[in-house]
Amino acid sequence: MKISCEIAEDLLPLYLEDTCSKDSRAALEEHLQGCPACRAKLERMGRPLPEVQGADAPRLADYGRKVRRRRRQTAVLVLVITVSAAFLLALTGLTVREMRRPVHVPTVEEGTWNLTAEDLETTAAAVDGYVLYTNYAQIQVTVCSEAGGAVLLRDAASGSMIQTAEVEGGTDSCTFTMLTSARRYIVDCGDIDGGAAVTVSEGRSFWRSLGEVLRDLVRL
Ligand SMILES: [Zn+2]
């Protein structure tokens, strides 16, 4: 179909936006093949006219659509990554805060070591002289000794044994779990070399704190 330069000019913006009908596109492309003036106009309007035959033009439009789709996909991907990174960062921040949170440090009776407030650093020989309080349902014992050995957890009131664990030579830890803030505990390093350095703490760990944070989130 032959069209005039005036009609071609009207169609150029639609052609550039890729919104004209198939027939208009075909007619315009046919016109452009034979009209340097309108080709120049198209070039001025922003997109250089590709030196292609009519048959290649649809492929070109396809290419344009693909580029736009890829740009959209990239934008969505960037958004997803940004949101995920922000979420992970927030979660890590909350977890670290949870680890350090001075969890409502309760006042405990005199003569009891409050592990919620402060770790206990002592020796294997002296550690059973302390009555221990935990508000974290667990007690972690880190021993730095040559040979390692058994670590016992006793009930402070009755002296009866609650749990036992083993530590290896070098620096090693064991953790007693499922404890309660209602009881008081004594850690006994029994057969471990008396001079060995012993650290007793609630053993707040990243993963356990992360668990606490996630549980709080679920509860919200
Ligand atoms: Zn023309």
PDB file of C-alpha atoms and ligand atoms in Angstrom:
ATOM      1  CA  MET A   1       0.000   0.000   0.000  1.00  0.00           C
ATOM      2  CA  LYS A   2       1.375   3.359  -0.980  1.00  0.00           C
ATOM      3  CA  ILE A   3       1.142   6.154   1.564  1.00  0.00           C
ATOM      4  CA  SER A   4       2.050   9.804   1.380  1.00  0.00           C
ATOM      5  CA  CYS A   5       4.880  11.424   3.327  1.00  0.00           C
ATOM      6  CA  GLU A   6       2.259  13.155   5.490  1.00  0.00           C
ATOM      7  CA  ILE A   7       0.700   9.881   6.530  1.00  0.00           C
ATOM      8  CA  ALA A   8       4.163   8.400   7.025  1.00  0.00           C
ATOM      9  CA  GLU A   9       5.033  11.292   9.311  1.00  0.00           C
ATOM     10  CA  ASP A  10       1.874  10.686  11.325  1.00  0.00           C
ATOM     11  CA  LEU A  11       2.816   7.059  11.725  1.00  0.00           C
ATOM     12  CA  LEU A  12       6.418   7.594  12.775  1.00  0.00           C
ATOM     13  CA  PRO A  13       5.746   8.176  16.518  1.00  0.00           C
ATOM     14  CA  LEU A  14       3.502   5.100  16.673  1.00  0.00           C
ATOM     15  CA  TYR A  15       6.139   3.140  14.801  1.00  0.00           C
ATOM     16  CA  LEU A  16       8.800   4.199  17.257  1.00  0.00           C
ATOM     17  CA  GLU A  17       6.623   3.241  20.197  1.00  0.00           C
ATOM     18  CA  ASP A  18       5.816  -0.031  18.521  1.00  0.00           C
ATOM     19  CA  THR A  19       2.091   0.616  18.877  1.00  0.00           C
ATOM     20  CA  CYS A  20       0.920   0.870  15.257  1.00  0.00           C
ATOM     21  CA  SER A  21      -1.011  -1.898  13.508  1.00  0.00           C
ATOM     22  CA  LYS A  22       0.690  -4.497  11.379  1.00  0.00           C
ATOM     23  CA  ASP A  23      -0.726  -2.956   8.203  1.00  0.00           C
ATOM     24  CA  SER A  24       0.423   0.559   9.138  1.00  0.00           C
ATOM     25  CA  ARG A  25       3.854  -0.782  10.001  1.00  0.00           C
ATOM     26  CA  ALA A  26       4.123  -2.623   6.680  1.00  0.00           C
ATOM     27  CA  ALA A  27       2.959   0.431   4.744  1.00  0.00           C
ATOM     28  CA  LEU A  28       5.350   2.730   6.585  1.00  0.00           C
ATOM     29  CA  GLU A  29       8.299   0.405   6.112  1.00  0.00           C
ATOM     30  CA  GLU A  30       7.501   0.146   2.426  1.00  0.00           C
ATOM     31  CA  HIS A  31       7.405   3.931   2.261  1.00  0.00           C
ATOM     32  CA  LEU A  32      10.677   4.292   4.160  1.00  0.00           C
ATOM     33  CA  GLN A  33      12.442   1.993   1.714  1.00  0.00           C
ATOM     34  CA  GLY A  34      11.771   4.469  -1.040  1.00  0.00           C
ATOM     35  CA  CYS A  35      11.797   7.813   0.811  1.00  0.00           C
ATOM     36  CA  PRO A  36      15.133   9.158   2.147  1.00  0.00           C
ATOM     37  CA  ALA A  37      13.382  12.245   3.569  1.00  0.00           C
ATOM     38  CA  CYS A  38      11.161  10.194   5.876  1.00  0.00           C
ATOM     39  CA  ARG A  39      14.071   7.895   6.753  1.00  0.00           C
ATOM     40  CA  ALA A  40      16.023  10.954   7.835  1.00  0.00           C
ATOM     41  CA  LYS A  41      13.040  12.095   9.877  1.00  0.00           C
ATOM     42  CA  LEU A  42      12.842   8.734  11.594  1.00  0.00           C
ATOM     43  CA  GLU A  43      16.551   8.912  12.363  1.00  0.00           C
ATOM     44  CA  ARG A  44      16.142  12.363  13.848  1.00  0.00           C
ATOM     45  CA  MET A  45      13.273  11.129  15.987  1.00  0.00           C
ATOM     46  CA  GLY A  46      15.629   8.995  17.962  1.00  0.00           C
ATOM     47  CA  ARG A  47      16.185   5.567  16.568  1.00  0.00           C
ATOM     48  CA  PRO A  48      18.591   5.076  13.731  1.00  0.00           C
ATOM     49  CA  LEU A  49      16.880   3.316  10.896  1.00  0.00           C
ATOM     50  CA  PRO A  50      18.363  -0.082  10.566  1.00  0.00           C
ATOM     51  CA  GLU A  51      19.410  -0.906   7.031  1.00  0.00           C
ATOM     52  CA  VAL A  52      17.191  -3.903   6.766  1.00  0.00           C
ATOM     53  CA  GLN A  53      14.848  -5.350   4.251  1.00  0.00           C
ATOM     54  CA  GLY A  54      11.146  -5.617   5.033  1.00  0.00           C
ATOM     55  CA  ALA A  55      11.425  -9.269   6.005  1.00  0.00           C
ATOM     56  CA  ASP A  56      13.886  -8.458   8.810  1.00  0.00           C
ATOM     57  CA  ALA A  57      11.795  -5.727  10.355  1.00  0.00           C
ATOM     58  CA  PRO A  58       9.580  -8.014  12.498  1.00  0.00           C
ATOM     59  CA  ARG A  59      12.713  -9.679  13.827  1.00  0.00           C
ATOM     60  CA  LEU A  60      13.932  -6.248  14.854  1.00  0.00           C
ATOM     61  CA  ALA A  61      10.683  -5.528  16.692  1.00  0.00           C
ATOM     62  CA  ASP A  62      11.066  -8.917  18.390  1.00  0.00           C
ATOM     63  CA  TYR A  63      14.518  -7.930  19.458  1.00  0.00           C
ATOM     64  CA  GLY A  64      13.166  -4.709  20.967  1.00  0.00           C
ATOM     65  CA  ARG A  65      10.554  -6.634  22.915  1.00  0.00           C
ATOM     66  CA  LYS A  66      13.202  -9.072  24.157  1.00  0.00           C
ATOM     67  CA  VAL A  67      15.438  -6.242  25.331  1.00  0.00           C
ATOM     68  CA  ARG A  68      12.520  -4.648  27.197  1.00  0.00           C
ATOM     69  CA  ARG A  69      11.550  -7.963  28.756  1.00  0.00           C
ATOM     70  CA  ARG A  70      15.131  -8.596  29.846  1.00  0.00           C
ATOM     71  CA  ARG A  71      15.266  -5.122  31.391  1.00  0.00           C
ATOM     72  CA  ARG A  72      12.066  -5.823  33.321  1.00  0.00           C
ATOM     73  CA  GLN A  73      13.443  -9.171  34.504  1.00  0.00           C
ATOM     74  CA  THR A  74      16.676  -7.526  35.639  1.00  0.00           C
ATOM     75  CA  ALA A  75      14.731  -4.862  37.529  1.00  0.00           C
ATOM     76  CA  VAL A  76      12.625  -7.506  39.295  1.00  0.00           C
ATOM     77  CA  LEU A  77      15.739  -9.531  40.137  1.00  0.00           C
ATOM     78  CA  VAL A  78      17.502  -6.489  41.570  1.00  0.00           C
ATOM     79  CA  LEU A  79      14.408  -5.695  43.643  1.00  0.00           C
ATOM     80  CA  VAL A  80      14.172  -9.260  44.984  1.00  0.00           C
ATOM     81  CA  ILE A  81      17.883  -9.322  45.869  1.00  0.00           C
ATOM     82  CA  THR A  82      17.668  -5.933  47.562  1.00  0.00           C
ATOM     83  CA  VAL A  83      14.636  -6.910  49.639  1.00  0.00           C
ATOM     84  CA  SER A  84      16.179 -10.262  50.616  1.00  0.00           C
ATOM     85  CA  ALA A  85      19.454  -8.626  51.584  1.00  0.00           C
ATOM     86  CA  ALA A  86      17.622  -6.043  53.684  1.00  0.00           C
ATOM     87  CA  PHE A  87      15.628  -8.806  55.385  1.00  0.00           C
ATOM     88  CA  LEU A  88      18.742 -10.875  56.149  1.00  0.00           C
ATOM     89  CA  LEU A  89      20.555  -7.821  57.448  1.00  0.00           C
ATOM     90  CA  ALA A  90      17.647  -6.968  59.741  1.00  0.00           C
ATOM     91  CA  LEU A  91      17.456 -10.579  60.936  1.00  0.00           C
ATOM     92  CA  THR A  92      21.195 -10.657  61.682  1.00  0.00           C
ATOM     93  CA  GLY A  93      20.933  -7.360  63.544  1.00  0.00           C
ATOM     94  CA  LEU A  94      18.035  -8.635  65.655  1.00  0.00           C
ATOM     95  CA  THR A  95      19.902 -11.866  66.345  1.00  0.00           C
ATOM     96  CA  VAL A  96      23.056 -10.099  67.505  1.00  0.00           C
ATOM     97  CA  ARG A  97      20.910  -7.850  69.686  1.00  0.00           C
ATOM     98  CA  GLU A  98      19.171 -10.921  71.089  1.00  0.00           C
ATOM     99  CA  MET A  99      22.572 -12.496  71.838  1.00  0.00           C
ATOM    100  CA  ARG A 100      23.688  -9.434  73.747  1.00  0.00           C
ATOM    101  CA  ARG A 101      20.371  -8.565  75.283  1.00  0.00           C
ATOM    102  CA  PRO A 102      20.796  -8.303  79.027  1.00  0.00           C
ATOM    103  CA  VAL A 103      17.730 -10.506  79.266  1.00  0.00           C
ATOM    104  CA  HIS A 104      15.996  -8.915  82.201  1.00  0.00           C
ATOM    105  CA  VAL A 105      18.901  -9.633  84.540  1.00  0.00           C
ATOM    106  CA  PRO A 106      17.072 -10.913  87.576  1.00  0.00           C
ATOM    107  CA  THR A 107      18.340 -10.345  91.067  1.00  0.00           C
ATOM    108  CA  VAL A 108      19.409 -13.594  92.634  1.00  0.00           C
ATOM    109  CA  GLU A 109      20.099 -14.375  96.248  1.00  0.00           C
ATOM    110  CA  GLU A 110      23.498 -13.542  97.659  1.00  0.00           C
ATOM    111  CA  GLY A 111      26.219 -16.122  97.200  1.00  0.00           C
ATOM    112  CA  THR A 112      24.833 -17.230  93.829  1.00  0.00           C
ATOM    113  CA  TRP A 113      26.701 -16.465  90.628  1.00  0.00           C
ATOM    114  CA  ASN A 114      24.309 -14.935  88.098  1.00  0.00           C
ATOM    115  CA  LEU A 115      25.378 -16.229  84.693  1.00  0.00           C
ATOM    116  CA  THR A 116      22.824 -13.999  83.000  1.00  0.00           C
ATOM    117  CA  ALA A 117      24.791 -11.002  84.174  1.00  0.00           C
ATOM    118  CA  GLU A 118      28.327 -12.304  83.873  1.00  0.00           C
ATOM    119  CA  ASP A 119      30.349 -15.316  82.760  1.00  0.00           C
ATOM    120  CA  LEU A 120      32.315 -17.075  85.475  1.00  0.00           C
ATOM    121  CA  GLU A 121      36.040 -17.451  84.851  1.00  0.00           C
ATOM    122  CA  THR A 122      37.803 -19.713  87.289  1.00  0.00           C
ATOM    123  CA  THR A 123      39.757 -22.970  87.523  1.00  0.00           C
ATOM    124  CA  ALA A 124      38.768 -26.625  87.534  1.00  0.00           C
ATOM    125  CA  ALA A 125      39.667 -26.879  91.212  1.00  0.00           C
ATOM    126  CA  ALA A 126      37.548 -23.881  92.250  1.00  0.00           C
ATOM    127  CA  VAL A 127      34.532 -24.120  89.972  1.00  0.00           C
ATOM    128  CA  ASP A 128      32.491 -26.371  92.278  1.00  0.00           C
ATOM    129  CA  GLY A 129      32.631 -23.657  94.944  1.00  0.00           C
ATOM    130  CA  TYR A 130      30.119 -21.553  92.978  1.00  0.00           C
ATOM    131  CA  VAL A 131      26.354 -21.860  93.029  1.00  0.00           C
ATOM    132  CA  LEU A 132      25.158 -20.976  89.556  1.00  0.00           C
ATOM    133  CA  TYR A 133      22.025 -19.333  88.211  1.00  0.00           C
ATOM    134  CA  THR A 134      20.997 -19.434  84.529  1.00  0.00           C
ATOM    135  CA  ASN A 135      18.095 -17.672  82.896  1.00  0.00           C
ATOM    136  CA  TYR A 136      18.740 -19.246  79.517  1.00  0.00           C
ATOM    137  CA  ALA A 137      17.856 -22.873  80.262  1.00  0.00           C
ATOM    138  CA  GLN A 138      21.428 -23.925  79.620  1.00  0.00           C
ATOM    139  CA  ILE A 139      24.947 -23.695  80.976  1.00  0.00           C
ATOM    140  CA  GLN A 140      28.051 -23.942  78.839  1.00  0.00           C
ATOM    141  CA  VAL A 141      31.384 -24.982  80.315  1.00  0.00           C
ATOM    142  CA  THR A 142      34.604 -24.302  78.410  1.00  0.00           C
ATOM    143  CA  VAL A 143      37.699 -26.034  79.743  1.00  0.00           C
ATOM    144  CA  CYS A 144      41.266 -25.442  78.677  1.00  0.00           C
ATOM    145  CA  SER A 145      43.224 -28.451  79.915  1.00  0.00           C
ATOM    146  CA  GLU A 146      45.849 -30.916  78.782  1.00  0.00           C
ATOM    147  CA  ALA A 147      43.912 -34.136  79.117  1.00  0.00           C
ATOM    148  CA  GLY A 148      40.242 -33.136  79.319  1.00  0.00           C
ATOM    149  CA  GLY A 149      37.858 -35.295  81.325  1.00  0.00           C
ATOM    150  CA  ALA A 150      34.377 -35.421  82.789  1.00  0.00           C
ATOM    151  CA  VAL A 151      32.307 -32.359  83.677  1.00  0.00           C
ATOM    152  CA  LEU A 152      29.415 -32.923  86.044  1.00  0.00           C
ATOM    153  CA  LEU A 153      26.360 -30.800  86.678  1.00  0.00           C
ATOM    154  CA  ARG A 154      24.894 -31.091  90.164  1.00  0.00           C
ATOM    155  CA  ASP A 155      21.816 -29.727  91.813  1.00  0.00           C
ATOM    156  CA  ALA A 156      23.059 -27.137  94.306  1.00  0.00           C
ATOM    157  CA  ALA A 157      20.358 -27.898  96.889  1.00  0.00           C
ATOM    158  CA  SER A 158      20.617 -31.678  97.035  1.00  0.00           C
ATOM    159  CA  GLY A 159      24.082 -32.208  95.578  1.00  0.00           C
ATOM    160  CA  SER A 160      22.660 -34.909  93.311  1.00  0.00           C
ATOM    161  CA  MET A 161      24.009 -35.314  89.806  1.00  0.00           C
ATOM    162  CA  ILE A 162      21.858 -34.034  86.944  1.00  0.00           C
ATOM    163  CA  GLN A 163      23.943 -34.454  83.802  1.00  0.00           C
ATOM    164  CA  THR A 164      27.492 -35.365  82.839  1.00  0.00           C
ATOM    165  CA  ALA A 165      29.570 -34.468  79.814  1.00  0.00           C
ATOM    166  CA  GLU A 166      33.088 -34.982  78.521  1.00  0.00           C
ATOM    167  CA  VAL A 167      35.573 -32.413  77.297  1.00  0.00           C
ATOM    168  CA  GLU A 168      38.652 -33.226  75.298  1.00  0.00           C
ATOM    169  CA  GLY A 169      42.191 -31.970  75.837  1.00  0.00           C
ATOM    170  CA  GLY A 170      42.956 -28.496  74.554  1.00  0.00           C
ATOM    171  CA  THR A 171      40.095 -26.006  74.610  1.00  0.00           C
ATOM    172  CA  ASP A 172      36.747 -27.752  74.527  1.00  0.00           C
ATOM    173  CA  SER A 173      33.187 -26.950  75.558  1.00  0.00           C
ATOM    174  CA  CYS A 174      30.188 -28.867  76.705  1.00  0.00           C
ATOM    175  CA  THR A 175      26.660 -27.582  77.191  1.00  0.00           C
ATOM    176  CA  PHE A 176      24.059 -28.696  79.705  1.00  0.00           C
ATOM    177  CA  THR A 177      20.574 -27.998  78.422  1.00  0.00           C
ATOM    178  CA  MET A 178      16.940 -28.048  79.520  1.00  0.00           C
ATOM    179  CA  LEU A 179      17.796 -26.338  82.787  1.00  0.00           C
ATOM    180  CA  THR A 180      15.540 -23.994  84.701  1.00  0.00           C
ATOM    181  CA  SER A 181      15.964 -20.675  86.441  1.00  0.00           C
ATOM    182  CA  ALA A 182      14.078 -22.152  89.397  1.00  0.00           C
ATOM    183  CA  ARG A 183      16.979 -24.426  90.357  1.00  0.00           C
ATOM    184  CA  ARG A 184      20.577 -23.632  91.253  1.00  0.00           C
ATOM    185  CA  TYR A 185      23.445 -25.603  89.822  1.00  0.00           C
ATOM    186  CA  ILE A 186      26.998 -26.566  90.594  1.00  0.00           C
ATOM    187  CA  VAL A 187      29.542 -27.447  87.925  1.00  0.00           C
ATOM    188  CA  ASP A 188      32.075 -30.032  89.030  1.00  0.00           C
ATOM    189  CA  CYS A 189      35.199 -30.672  86.985  1.00  0.00           C
ATOM    190  CA  GLY A 190      35.932 -33.842  88.967  1.00  0.00           C
ATOM    191  CA  ASP A 191      38.943 -35.515  87.442  1.00  0.00           C
ATOM    192  CA  ILE A 192      40.191 -32.596  85.339  1.00  0.00           C
ATOM    193  CA  ASP A 193      43.569 -31.085  86.278  1.00  0.00           C
ATOM    194  CA  GLY A 194      42.813 -28.541  88.977  1.00  0.00           C
ATOM    195  CA  GLY A 195      44.807 -25.750  87.378  1.00  0.00           C
ATOM    196  CA  ALA A 196      42.846 -25.898  84.127  1.00  0.00           C
ATOM    197  CA  ALA A 197      41.085 -22.658  83.159  1.00  0.00           C
ATOM    198  CA  VAL A 198      37.309 -22.971  83.198  1.00  0.00           C
ATOM    199  CA  THR A 199      34.748 -20.545  81.825  1.00  0.00           C
ATOM    200  CA  VAL A 200      31.109 -21.033  82.688  1.00  0.00           C
ATOM    201  CA  SER A 201      28.441 -19.118  80.729  1.00  0.00           C
ATOM    202  CA  GLU A 202      24.914 -19.398  79.434  1.00  0.00           C
ATOM    203  CA  GLY A 203      26.484 -20.097  76.043  1.00  0.00           C
ATOM    204  CA  ARG A 204      24.243 -17.860  74.010  1.00  0.00           C
ATOM    205  CA  SER A 205      24.897 -18.859  70.426  1.00  0.00           C
ATOM    206  CA  PHE A 206      24.061 -17.160  67.151  1.00  0.00           C
ATOM    207  CA  TRP A 207      21.810 -19.992  65.979  1.00  0.00           C
ATOM    208  CA  ARG A 208      19.945 -20.287  69.216  1.00  0.00           C
ATOM    209  CA  SER A 209      19.419 -16.546  69.313  1.00  0.00           C
ATOM    210  CA  LEU A 210      18.284 -16.662  65.695  1.00  0.00           C
ATOM    211  CA  GLY A 211      15.745 -19.269  66.762  1.00  0.00           C
ATOM    212  CA  GLU A 212      14.495 -16.931  69.501  1.00  0.00           C
ATOM    213  CA  VAL A 213      14.179 -14.048  67.025  1.00  0.00           C
ATOM    214  CA  LEU A 214      12.265 -16.176  64.511  1.00  0.00           C
ATOM    215  CA  ARG A 215       9.969 -17.456  67.238  1.00  0.00           C
ATOM    216  CA  ASP A 216       9.248 -13.828  68.242  1.00  0.00           C
ATOM    217  CA  LEU A 217       8.569 -12.956  64.598  1.00  0.00           C
ATOM    218  CA  VAL A 218       6.129 -15.830  64.216  1.00  0.00           C
ATOM    219  CA  ARG A 219       4.354 -14.755  67.384  1.00  0.00           C
ATOM    220  CA  LEU A 220       3.873 -11.178  66.080  1.00  0.00           C
TER     221      LEU A 220
HETATM  222 ZN    ZN B   1       8.226  10.227   2.687  1.00  0.00          ZN
END
